[in-house]
Short mmCIF file of C-alpha atoms and ligand atoms in Angstrom, two decimals:
data_model
loop_
_atom_site.label_atom_id
_atom_site.label_comp_id
_atom_site.label_asym_id
_atom_site.label_seq_id
_atom_site.Cartn_x
_atom_site.Cartn_y
_atom_site.Cartn_z
CA UNK A 1 116.72 85.01 124.34
CA UNK A 2 115.72 88.28 123.11
CA UNK A 3 113.78 87.95 120.23
CA UNK A 4 113.75 90.34 117.50
CA UNK A 5 111.95 88.39 115.19
CA UNK A 6 109.13 90.66 113.73
CA UNK A 7 106.21 87.88 114.87
CA UNK A 8 105.64 86.00 116.95
CA UNK A 9 108.06 88.58 118.73
CA UNK A 10 109.25 89.49 122.37
CA UNK A 11 106.22 89.06 124.66
CA UNK A 12 105.22 92.06 126.81
CA UNK A 13 106.91 91.78 130.00
CA UNK A 14 104.14 91.15 132.37
CA UNK A 15 102.12 88.59 130.19
CA UNK A 16 102.71 85.51 132.30
CA UNK A 17 100.98 87.50 135.62
CA UNK A 18 98.14 88.62 133.33
CA UNK A 19 97.21 85.55 132.27
CA UNK A 20 97.35 84.15 135.72
CA UNK A 21 95.00 87.10 136.64
CA UNK A 22 92.88 85.70 133.73
CA UNK A 23 92.66 82.17 134.65
CA UNK A 24 91.87 83.34 138.59
CA UNK A 25 89.49 85.79 137.64
CA UNK A 26 87.17 82.83 136.32
CA UNK A 27 86.88 84.57 132.92
CA UNK A 28 88.30 81.95 130.91
CA UNK A 29 85.69 79.54 131.99
CA UNK A 30 82.79 82.21 131.61
CA UNK A 31 80.07 81.59 129.08
CA UNK A 32 80.48 84.17 126.06
CA UNK A 33 76.65 84.98 126.40
CA UNK A 34 76.88 86.02 129.97
CA UNK A 35 77.00 89.28 131.92
CA UNK A 36 80.57 88.74 133.09
CA UNK A 37 81.74 88.12 129.62
CA UNK A 38 79.62 91.41 128.10
CA UNK A 39 81.30 93.60 130.65
CA UNK A 40 84.75 92.41 130.10
CA UNK A 41 84.45 92.96 126.57
CA UNK A 42 82.94 96.46 127.24
CA UNK A 43 85.75 97.28 129.17
CA UNK A 44 88.52 95.83 126.51
CA UNK A 45 87.24 98.14 123.88
CA UNK A 46 87.37 101.15 126.13
CA UNK A 47 91.00 100.16 126.42
CA UNK A 48 91.42 99.88 122.89
CA UNK A 49 89.55 102.73 121.79
CA UNK A 50 91.82 104.87 124.41
CA UNK A 51 95.15 103.74 123.73
CA UNK A 52 94.84 103.15 120.12
CA UNK A 53 93.06 106.13 119.42
CA UNK A 54 90.00 104.57 117.65
CA UNK A 55 87.21 106.70 117.33
CA UNK A 56 83.94 106.22 119.38
CA UNK A 57 81.78 105.18 116.29
CA UNK A 58 84.15 102.85 115.08
CA UNK A 59 83.07 98.95 115.44
CA UNK A 60 85.81 96.82 116.81
CA UNK A 61 85.68 93.05 116.23
CA UNK A 62 87.77 90.03 118.05
CA UNK A 63 88.84 87.34 115.01
CA UNK A 64 91.56 84.86 115.00
CA UNK A 65 94.35 86.40 112.76
CA UNK A 66 95.25 88.65 110.31
CA UNK A 67 94.70 86.23 107.61
CA UNK A 68 91.05 85.61 108.59
CA UNK A 69 90.51 89.43 108.26
CA UNK A 70 91.86 89.26 104.58
CA UNK A 71 89.01 86.35 104.15
CA UNK A 72 86.41 88.94 105.94
CA UNK A 73 87.12 91.37 104.17
CA UNK A 74 86.59 89.66 100.64
CA UNK A 75 83.63 87.88 101.56
CA UNK A 76 81.57 90.52 103.36
CA UNK A 77 82.91 94.12 102.00
CA UNK A 78 83.61 93.51 98.42
CA UNK A 79 81.02 93.89 96.04
CA UNK A 80 82.38 94.42 92.17
CA UNK A 81 86.21 94.06 93.08
CA UNK A 82 89.11 95.03 95.13
CA UNK A 83 92.09 96.77 94.35
CA UNK A 84 95.30 95.95 95.79
CA UNK A 85 98.39 98.18 96.04
CA UNK A 86 101.56 96.36 97.29
CA UNK A 87 105.34 96.13 97.43
CA UNK A 88 106.13 93.04 99.42
CA UNK A 89 105.02 89.43 100.36
CA UNK A 90 102.19 90.27 102.56
CA UNK A 91 100.30 92.63 100.32
CA UNK A 92 100.73 89.66 97.58
CA UNK A 93 99.23 87.16 99.94
CA UNK A 94 96.22 89.39 100.72
CA UNK A 95 95.82 89.83 97.02
CA UNK A 96 96.11 86.02 96.10
CA UNK A 97 93.63 85.28 98.94
CA UNK A 98 91.14 87.73 97.78
CA UNK A 99 91.53 86.74 94.27
CA UNK A 100 90.27 83.34 95.08
CA UNK A 101 87.09 84.81 96.27
CA UNK A 102 86.24 87.90 94.55
CA UNK A 103 87.26 89.88 91.50
CA UNK A 104 90.49 91.88 92.14
CA UNK A 105 93.13 94.32 90.61
CA UNK A 106 96.69 95.00 91.73
CA UNK A 107 99.14 97.14 91.24
CA UNK A 108 102.85 96.39 92.55
CA UNK A 109 105.08 99.01 93.12
CA UNK A 110 108.71 99.36 93.74
CA UNK A 111 109.93 99.30 97.39
CA UNK A 112 111.91 102.60 97.07
CA UNK A 113 108.97 104.25 95.41
CA UNK A 114 105.66 105.96 97.46
CA UNK A 115 102.53 103.96 96.81
CA UNK A 116 101.07 105.20 93.47
CA UNK A 117 98.18 107.04 94.74
CA UNK A 118 97.04 107.87 90.75
CA UNK A 119 96.29 104.12 90.41
CA UNK A 120 93.24 104.65 92.47
CA UNK A 121 90.08 105.27 90.28
CA UNK A 122 86.51 104.77 91.35
CA UNK A 123 85.90 101.54 90.37
CA UNK A 124 87.05 99.20 92.83
CA UNK A 125 84.54 99.01 95.97
CA UNK A 126 87.64 98.31 98.23
CA UNK A 127 91.12 99.57 98.01
CA UNK A 128 93.63 97.24 99.85
CA UNK A 129 96.69 98.31 101.39
CA UNK A 130 99.48 97.05 103.86
CA UNK A 131 100.51 99.99 106.04
CA UNK A 132 103.96 98.42 107.20
CA UNK A 133 105.14 95.82 104.77
CA UNK A 134 106.48 93.27 107.24
CA UNK A 135 108.48 91.35 104.62
CA UNK A 136 110.82 94.41 103.50
CA UNK A 137 110.27 96.80 106.32
CA UNK A 138 108.56 99.57 104.32
CA UNK A 139 105.78 101.98 105.69
CA UNK A 140 103.10 103.92 104.20
CA UNK A 141 103.66 107.24 105.95
CA UNK A 142 100.30 108.25 108.12
CA UNK A 143 100.08 111.70 106.18
CA UNK A 144 99.90 109.75 102.79
CA UNK A 145 97.32 107.69 104.32
CA UNK A 146 95.45 110.74 105.12
CA UNK A 147 95.76 112.04 101.38
CA UNK A 148 94.94 108.62 100.06
CA UNK A 149 91.75 108.54 102.15
CA UNK A 150 90.79 111.81 100.70
CA UNK A 151 90.61 110.10 97.37
CA UNK A 152 87.90 107.54 98.42
CA UNK A 153 84.78 107.83 96.45
CA UNK A 154 81.44 107.69 97.90
CA UNK A 155 80.71 103.82 97.61
CA UNK A 156 84.55 103.05 98.02
CA UNK A 157 86.47 102.00 101.59
CA UNK A 158 89.83 101.79 102.38
CA UNK A 159 91.08 98.82 104.04
CA UNK A 160 94.46 98.75 105.83
CA UNK A 161 96.81 95.64 107.03
CA UNK A 162 98.35 97.01 110.39
CA UNK A 163 99.64 93.69 111.77
CA UNK A 164 103.17 94.90 112.31
CA UNK A 165 102.44 98.56 113.44
CA UNK A 166 98.95 98.86 115.26
CA UNK A 167 100.07 99.44 119.01
CA UNK A 168 103.73 100.89 118.01
CA UNK A 169 102.71 103.54 115.33
CA UNK A 170 100.41 106.66 116.00
CA UNK A 171 97.63 105.33 113.15
CA UNK A 172 95.51 107.81 111.62
CA UNK A 173 92.43 105.44 112.22
CA UNK A 174 89.84 108.00 111.57
CA UNK A 175 91.32 108.09 107.98
CA UNK A 176 90.55 104.49 107.13
CA UNK A 177 87.50 102.18 106.88
CA UNK A 178 88.59 99.09 107.95
CA UNK A 179 91.91 98.46 109.80
CA UNK A 180 93.14 95.16 111.38
CA UNK A 181 96.20 93.50 112.88
CA UNK A 182 96.85 90.39 114.48
CA UNK A 183 98.56 90.74 118.20
CA UNK A 184 101.80 88.75 117.80
CA UNK A 185 103.63 91.65 116.46
CA UNK A 186 103.45 95.34 117.68
CA UNK A 187 100.91 94.44 120.66
CA UNK A 188 103.60 92.06 122.05
CA UNK A 189 101.01 89.05 122.90
CA UNK A 190 100.92 85.29 122.03
CA UNK A 191 99.41 84.56 118.50
CA UNK A 192 95.82 83.50 117.79
CA UNK A 193 93.90 86.72 117.97
CA UNK A 194 93.31 89.72 115.72
CA UNK A 195 91.56 93.04 116.03
CA UNK A 196 89.00 94.04 113.03
CA UNK A 197 88.25 97.92 113.34
CA UNK A 198 85.64 99.18 111.12
CA UNK A 199 84.49 102.87 110.10
CA UNK A 200 80.77 103.57 110.23
CA UNK A 201 81.16 103.72 106.16
CA UNK A 202 82.31 100.24 106.28
CA UNK A 203 79.83 99.10 108.80
CA UNK A 204 77.04 100.42 106.41
CA UNK A 205 78.62 98.84 103.26
CA UNK A 206 78.75 95.32 104.56
CA UNK A 207 75.13 95.79 106.26
CA UNK A 208 73.97 96.89 102.53
CA UNK A 209 76.02 93.81 100.78
CA UNK A 210 74.21 91.65 103.59
CA UNK A 211 76.70 88.82 102.89
CA UNK A 212 76.08 86.11 105.50
CA UNK A 213 76.77 82.86 104.51
CA UNK A 214 79.91 82.21 106.50
CA UNK A 215 80.46 81.63 110.53
CA UNK A 216 82.68 84.83 110.00
CA UNK A 217 80.29 86.89 107.67
CA UNK A 218 80.61 90.47 109.08
CA UNK A 219 76.67 90.47 109.31
CA UNK A 220 76.99 87.84 111.84
CA UNK A 221 79.91 89.05 113.80
CA UNK A 222 78.33 92.83 113.70
CA UNK A 223 74.89 91.53 115.09
CA UNK A 224 77.10 89.75 118.24
CA UNK A 225 79.14 92.88 118.71
CA UNK A 226 76.43 94.84 119.30
CA UNK A 227 75.62 93.19 122.15
CA UNK A 228 79.10 92.90 123.26
CA UNK A 229 79.14 89.56 122.35
CA UNK A 230 81.34 87.40 119.78
CA UNK A 231 80.14 85.57 116.76
CA UNK A 232 82.11 82.25 118.37
CA UNK A 233 83.69 81.28 121.68
CA UNK A 234 86.76 83.64 121.52
CA UNK A 235 90.35 83.48 122.72
CA UNK A 236 89.15 85.09 126.13
CA UNK A 237 92.75 84.73 127.64
CA UNK A 238 94.04 86.56 124.44
CA UNK A 239 91.65 89.35 124.77
CA UNK A 240 92.16 89.37 128.64
CA UNK A 241 96.02 89.87 128.16
CA UNK A 242 95.36 92.42 125.32
CA UNK A 243 93.31 94.61 127.44
CA UNK A 244 95.74 94.32 130.31
CA UNK A 245 98.70 95.03 128.23
CA UNK A 246 96.97 98.22 126.44
CA UNK A 247 95.85 99.41 130.15
CA UNK A 248 99.17 99.37 131.27
CA UNK A 249 100.76 101.15 128.16
CA UNK A 250 101.31 104.66 127.66
CA UNK A 251 99.50 106.82 125.37
CA UNK A 252 99.93 105.56 121.29
CA UNK A 253 101.86 109.46 120.74
CA UNK A 254 104.40 108.73 122.97
CA UNK A 255 105.11 104.99 122.40
CA UNK A 256 105.58 106.08 118.50
CA UNK A 257 107.77 109.16 119.60
CA UNK A 258 109.97 106.43 121.56
CA UNK A 259 109.95 103.92 118.63
CA UNK A 260 110.91 106.60 116.48
CA UNK A 261 113.74 107.83 118.28
CA UNK A 262 114.89 104.19 118.94
CA UNK A 263 114.64 103.74 115.06
CA UNK A 264 116.58 106.86 114.13
CA UNK A 265 119.52 105.76 116.75
CA UNK A 266 119.39 102.33 114.82
CA UNK A 267 119.68 103.42 111.39
CA UNK A 268 122.76 105.78 112.22
CA UNK A 269 124.27 102.76 114.02
CA UNK A 270 124.18 100.91 110.89
CA UNK A 271 125.00 103.75 108.42
CA UNK A 272 128.53 103.46 108.06
CA UNK A 273 128.73 99.33 108.39
CA UNK A 274 130.85 97.72 105.52
CA UNK A 275 129.01 94.38 105.86
CA UNK A 276 125.45 95.27 105.66
CA UNK A 277 123.33 98.08 104.18
CA UNK A 278 119.68 98.90 104.55
CA UNK A 279 117.18 96.70 102.31
CA UNK A 280 115.31 99.88 101.59
CA UNK A 281 117.44 103.34 100.96
CA UNK A 282 114.41 105.96 101.06
CA UNK A 283 113.95 107.58 104.37
CA UNK A 284 110.34 108.35 104.11
CA UNK A 285 109.84 104.87 102.89
CA UNK A 286 111.45 103.43 106.14
CA UNK A 287 109.24 101.15 108.48
CA UNK A 288 109.73 102.93 112.27
CA UNK A 289 108.98 99.31 113.66
CA UNK A 290 110.93 97.02 111.65
CA UNK A 291 114.66 97.46 109.76
CA UNK A 292 115.62 95.31 107.37
CA UNK A 293 119.14 94.98 106.59
CA UNK A 294 120.77 93.07 103.38
CA UNK A 295 124.17 91.52 102.86
CA UNK A 296 125.15 88.83 100.75
CA UNK A 297 123.47 85.13 101.83
CA UNK A 298 127.02 83.88 103.41
CA UNK A 299 127.33 87.28 105.83
CA UNK A 300 123.34 86.92 106.44
CA UNK A 301 123.99 83.42 107.67
CA UNK A 302 126.90 84.08 109.83
CA UNK A 303 125.57 87.28 111.72
CA UNK A 304 122.12 85.34 112.49
CA UNK A 305 124.11 82.09 113.64
CA UNK A 306 126.57 84.14 115.62
CA UNK A 307 123.57 86.32 117.28
CA UNK A 308 122.18 82.80 118.35
CA UNK A 309 125.08 82.06 120.30
CA UNK A 310 124.87 85.46 122.67
CA UNK A 311 120.80 84.61 122.75
CA UNK A 312 119.62 87.03 120.25
CA UNK A 313 117.13 85.92 117.49
CA UNK A 314 117.32 88.39 114.35
CA UNK A 315 114.16 87.83 112.08
CA UNK A 316 115.03 85.96 108.65
CA UNK A 317 114.19 87.67 105.52
CA UNK A 318 111.02 87.07 103.81
CA UNK A 319 109.84 86.28 100.59
CA UNK A 320 112.27 87.43 97.49
CA UNK A 321 114.79 89.13 100.15
CA UNK A 322 115.14 85.37 102.29
CA UNK A 323 118.85 84.75 102.24
CA UNK A 324 119.98 88.09 101.59
CA UNK A 325 118.34 90.37 104.16
CA UNK A 326 117.61 89.72 107.72
CA UNK A 327 115.14 92.06 109.84
CA UNK A 328 115.15 93.75 113.56
CA UNK A 329 111.72 94.49 115.31
CA UNK A 330 111.31 97.90 117.28
CA UNK A 331 108.55 96.91 118.95
CA UNK A 332 106.95 98.41 122.19
CA UNK A 333 107.82 95.19 124.35
CA UNK A 334 111.65 95.66 123.64
CA UNK A 335 113.31 97.78 126.23
CA UNK A 336 116.64 99.98 125.60
CA UNK A 337 118.52 97.55 127.35
CA UNK A 338 117.79 94.76 124.42
CA UNK A 339 118.85 97.12 122.04
CA UNK A 340 122.07 97.78 123.92
CA UNK A 341 122.62 94.31 123.74
CA UNK A 342 121.88 94.14 120.00
CA UNK A 343 124.52 97.05 119.50
CA UNK A 344 127.14 95.34 121.35
CA UNK A 345 126.82 92.25 119.57
CA UNK A 346 126.42 94.09 116.01
CA UNK A 347 129.51 96.26 116.72
CA UNK A 348 131.67 93.25 116.72
CA UNK A 349 130.09 91.66 113.53
CA UNK A 350 129.31 94.09 111.20
C1 PLP H 401 102.19 88.53 110.15
C2 PLP H 401 101.42 89.19 108.94
C3 PLP H 401 100.20 88.76 108.56
C4 PLP H 401 99.51 87.51 109.04
O1 PLP H 401 99.33 87.41 110.21
P1 PLP H 401 98.36 86.31 110.82
O2 PLP H 401 98.44 86.46 112.24
O3 PLP H 401 99.41 84.96 110.77
O4 PLP H 401 97.03 85.82 110.03
C5 PLP H 401 99.37 89.75 107.80
N1 PLP H 401 100.09 90.85 107.20
C6 PLP H 401 100.88 91.24 107.83
C7 PLP H 401 101.04 92.59 107.44
C8 PLP H 401 101.91 90.61 108.73
O5 PLP H 401 103.03 91.24 109.32
#
């Protein structure tokens, strides 16, 4: 089976081997306050900084999911309110969770239009965006993020959900304050782990707010982090596999270029299809790590079922696009052979 589902998705090739290494190393049963564990966390952070271009002065925390990050941000970083700009289901969910915890404002924008920068005023503490909207396969281009970041006020921070792009796209980490992603998408790992990456500005803001009512209050996370420990007993197996996957991967610039080429190839493949269309037309808004194709619900159903017969799992549509679209992940764990098989199949069905 080849899974093109956007998450959980195809696992990195040597995952089983890495997990065995973890078990054999004794780390899985190590105390999370022990020397050996602290060294392990230190080296994992080195791999993350090197392979994901995370600046030296950014903090890296290990949490359980992107959903948890939504909660941590609302609890520990928002004082007056957060502003949510979104065009799809994940951005919308983030806003819905945050609004149960703090004041929020939101702005929904059309999938064929770029993110409305003019909606950002100095009023909200935290501006929340989804770099790669997994539900409709749009992205906010890294150049636009740089522009957006330059609009942040002194007391304002930019929080970015990069769940389906971190590890695939060369993201401008220094031009954002909080970046987070769970690992079961672009990082090719089993679920149950997420990275929360924070700029000095974000850390200072959380420290000033001093919120410490929850086990996952950022203040508590930070206190442990600074000793290369974690606030709870973490998913050590997941962290170990993340470290090994990153160590073995080429630099992110190289991965970004490869995925970009493969996406362009895929786009030209589908360009003249009679049966399916791109869900999003605008070239610059299309995701590089995910393609969404639309058709009528009957055709979508047939293509998905036929694909299963030849051991190809396509991603269902999501949210309001559920029945009229399907999604194809273009993640680093996929190889060119997977895409050859996909195109062989699609050639006969579109
Ligand atoms: C998958 C996804 C999430 C949720 O991830 P969990 O690990 O299930 O919390 C959040 N945001 C985006 C953009 C996603 O693609």
